[in-house]
Short mmCIF file of C-alpha atoms in Angstrom, two decimals:
data_model
loop_
_atom_site.label_atom_id
_atom_site.label_comp_id
_atom_site.label_asym_id
_atom_site.label_seq_id
_atom_site.Cartn_x
_atom_site.Cartn_y
_atom_site.Cartn_z
CA UNK A 230 10.77 6.19 -5.47
CA UNK A 231 10.77 2.86 -7.67
CA UNK A 232 6.64 2.70 -7.42
CA UNK A 233 6.38 6.22 -8.25
CA UNK A 234 8.26 5.75 -11.48
CA UNK A 235 6.44 2.49 -12.40
CA UNK A 236 2.94 4.62 -11.91
CA UNK A 237 4.36 7.54 -13.78
CA UNK A 238 5.52 5.22 -16.70
CA UNK A 239 1.54 3.48 -16.54
CA UNK A 240 -0.58 6.71 -15.89
CA UNK A 241 1.58 9.66 -16.51
CA UNK A 242 -0.33 12.67 -15.04
CA UNK A 243 -3.19 10.63 -14.74
CA UNK A 244 -2.16 8.92 -11.60
CA UNK A 245 -4.45 7.97 -8.40
CA UNK A 246 -2.26 8.26 -5.14
CA UNK A 247 -3.70 6.17 -2.41
CA UNK A 248 -2.23 7.19 1.32
CA UNK A 249 -2.62 4.97 3.95
CA UNK A 250 -0.39 6.94 6.58
CA UNK A 251 -2.17 8.23 9.57
CA UNK A 252 0.31 11.01 9.56
CA UNK A 253 -2.07 12.97 12.05
CA UNK A 254 -1.08 10.80 14.82
CA UNK A 255 2.69 11.66 14.27
CA UNK A 256 4.35 14.95 13.74
CA UNK A 257 7.29 13.51 12.07
CA UNK A 258 5.17 11.43 9.75
CA UNK A 259 3.62 14.56 9.09
CA UNK A 260 7.04 16.09 7.50
CA UNK A 261 7.61 13.30 5.94
CA UNK A 262 4.30 13.33 3.74
CA UNK A 263 4.52 16.95 2.90
CA UNK A 264 7.87 16.08 1.33
CA UNK A 265 6.14 13.29 -0.15
CA UNK A 266 3.38 15.49 -1.91
CA UNK A 267 6.13 17.78 -3.12
CA UNK A 268 7.89 15.53 -5.02
CA UNK A 269 4.93 13.89 -6.90
CA UNK A 270 3.29 15.29 -9.98
CA UNK A 271 0.90 18.22 -9.81
CA UNK A 272 -1.67 16.48 -11.59
CA UNK A 273 -1.56 13.44 -9.37
CA UNK A 274 -4.91 12.78 -7.60
CA UNK A 275 -4.79 11.63 -3.83
CA UNK A 276 -7.03 9.38 -1.61
CA UNK A 277 -6.45 9.53 1.77
CA UNK A 278 -7.64 6.20 3.19
CA UNK A 279 -5.47 5.38 6.37
CA UNK A 280 -6.56 1.55 7.22
CA UNK A 281 -10.14 2.26 5.57
CA UNK A 282 -12.01 0.38 3.14
CA UNK A 283 -9.69 -0.36 0.43
CA UNK A 284 -12.82 -0.88 -2.31
CA UNK A 285 -12.75 2.73 -2.01
CA UNK A 286 -9.86 2.57 -4.30
CA UNK A 287 -11.74 0.34 -6.81
CA UNK A 288 -14.57 2.78 -6.97
CA UNK A 289 -12.07 5.72 -7.72
CA UNK A 290 -9.51 3.86 -10.04
CA UNK A 291 -11.96 4.18 -13.52
CA UNK A 292 -11.44 7.80 -13.71
CA UNK A 293 -7.25 7.11 -13.62
CA UNK A 294 -4.80 5.90 -15.82
CA UNK A 295 -2.97 3.92 -12.91
CA UNK A 296 -3.39 3.82 -9.09
CA UNK A 297 -0.44 3.45 -6.70
CA UNK A 298 -1.56 2.28 -3.17
CA UNK A 299 1.36 3.29 -0.63
CA UNK A 300 1.45 1.20 1.53
CA UNK A 301 0.05 -2.00 2.61
CA UNK A 302 2.28 -1.82 5.44
CA UNK A 303 0.60 1.07 6.68
CA UNK A 304 -2.59 0.05 5.57
CA UNK A 305 -2.26 -3.30 7.79
CA UNK A 306 -0.50 -1.18 10.83
CA UNK A 307 -3.62 1.14 10.79
CA UNK A 308 -6.06 -1.18 10.83
CA UNK A 309 -4.26 -2.88 13.92
CA UNK A 310 -3.90 0.13 15.77
CA UNK A 311 -7.64 0.57 15.28
CA UNK A 312 -8.28 -2.68 16.38
CA UNK A 313 -9.00 -4.86 13.71
CA UNK A 314 -7.74 -8.37 13.24
CA UNK A 315 -6.26 -10.46 11.35
CA UNK A 316 -9.21 -12.58 10.00
CA UNK A 317 -10.93 -8.86 9.29
CA UNK A 318 -8.08 -7.59 7.61
CA UNK A 319 -7.27 -10.57 5.50
CA UNK A 320 -11.33 -10.78 4.59
CA UNK A 321 -11.24 -7.03 3.20
CA UNK A 322 -7.58 -7.66 1.30
CA UNK A 323 -9.60 -10.89 -0.66
CA UNK A 324 -12.37 -8.79 -1.11
CA UNK A 325 -9.96 -5.72 -2.89
CA UNK A 326 -7.71 -8.51 -4.99
CA UNK A 327 -11.10 -10.00 -6.31
CA UNK A 328 -12.39 -6.44 -7.31
CA UNK A 329 -8.89 -5.29 -8.60
CA UNK A 330 -8.62 -8.53 -10.82
CA UNK A 331 -11.47 -7.40 -13.02
CA UNK A 332 -10.11 -3.63 -12.93
CA UNK A 333 -8.91 -2.20 -16.29
CA UNK A 334 -6.50 0.31 -14.62
CA UNK A 335 -3.32 -0.93 -13.54
CA UNK A 336 -2.28 -0.77 -9.79
CA UNK A 337 1.08 -0.19 -8.39
CA UNK A 338 1.03 -1.46 -4.79
CA UNK A 339 3.82 -0.84 -1.94
CA UNK A 340 4.86 -2.97 0.89
CA UNK A 341 7.70 -3.71 3.29
CA UNK A 342 8.99 -7.26 3.53
CA UNK A 343 8.91 -7.49 7.35
CA UNK A 344 10.14 -11.02 7.56
CA UNK A 345 13.75 -10.46 6.79
CA UNK A 346 14.36 -9.42 10.63
CA UNK A 347 14.31 -10.55 13.42
CA UNK A 348 11.10 -12.33 15.43
CA UNK A 349 9.34 -9.14 17.49
CA UNK A 350 9.42 -9.74 20.81
CA UNK A 351 5.68 -8.51 21.53
CA UNK A 352 2.76 -10.49 20.61
CA UNK A 353 1.43 -7.30 18.32
CA UNK A 354 4.37 -7.22 16.86
CA UNK A 355 4.56 -10.42 15.65
CA UNK A 356 0.83 -10.37 14.71
CA UNK A 357 1.60 -7.55 13.06
CA UNK A 358 4.64 -9.12 10.97
CA UNK A 359 2.53 -12.10 10.28
CA UNK A 360 -0.63 -10.18 9.09
CA UNK A 361 1.27 -8.00 6.68
CA UNK A 362 3.54 -11.33 5.28
CA UNK A 363 0.26 -12.66 4.38
CA UNK A 364 -1.07 -9.69 3.04
CA UNK A 365 2.10 -9.81 0.72
CA UNK A 366 2.00 -13.51 -0.22
CA UNK A 367 -1.60 -12.76 -1.59
CA UNK A 368 -0.70 -9.38 -3.50
CA UNK A 369 2.32 -11.57 -4.90
CA UNK A 370 0.22 -14.46 -6.12
CA UNK A 371 -2.11 -12.38 -8.19
CA UNK A 372 0.55 -9.97 -9.14
CA UNK A 373 1.83 -9.73 -12.51
CA UNK A 374 5.39 -8.50 -11.69
CA UNK A 375 7.09 -8.17 -7.99
CA UNK A 376 10.01 -6.22 -7.03
CA UNK A 377 11.80 -6.44 -4.09
CA UNK A 378 13.88 -2.80 -3.61
CA UNK A 379 17.17 -3.11 -2.10
CA UNK A 380 19.24 0.06 -1.63
CA UNK A 381 16.88 1.95 -4.24
CA UNK A 382 17.36 -0.90 -6.49
CA UNK A 383 14.48 -2.90 -7.83
CA UNK A 384 15.35 -6.27 -8.62
CA UNK A 385 12.65 -8.46 -10.23
CA UNK A 386 11.33 -11.65 -8.64
CA UNK A 387 8.28 -12.29 -10.12
#
């Protein structure tokens, strides 16, 4: 909700919501997506990306006053499910950040911090955690503002 509030403040009714979830693979997630759609303002647009090319966001962003990408966590997960490796994922993310740097439209990126918990016991779990950690670090390095949301409260860390 914090990211939605920020996007609303930046773009009002002109926000492009970028969904990276692969809801069709999970009935419970489909329910979450439905609830999420219902709480967003009616004028917001939606781009369903899954683990696809983030440069599609850059192409669409100019028509909106703000873009909310929700979430990098699910984007990385979708790419890994589709067989993409860490190197290809990071290369694509770097291209996206380079394009975003010259974009006039503000971007709000949502991600989870997965490094606070225990080390995953599977190799794929560790690869996911490490890849997402690098994506988060790269996003934070270029972001104007970084917030950590704890118990629904946003704590500014940059």
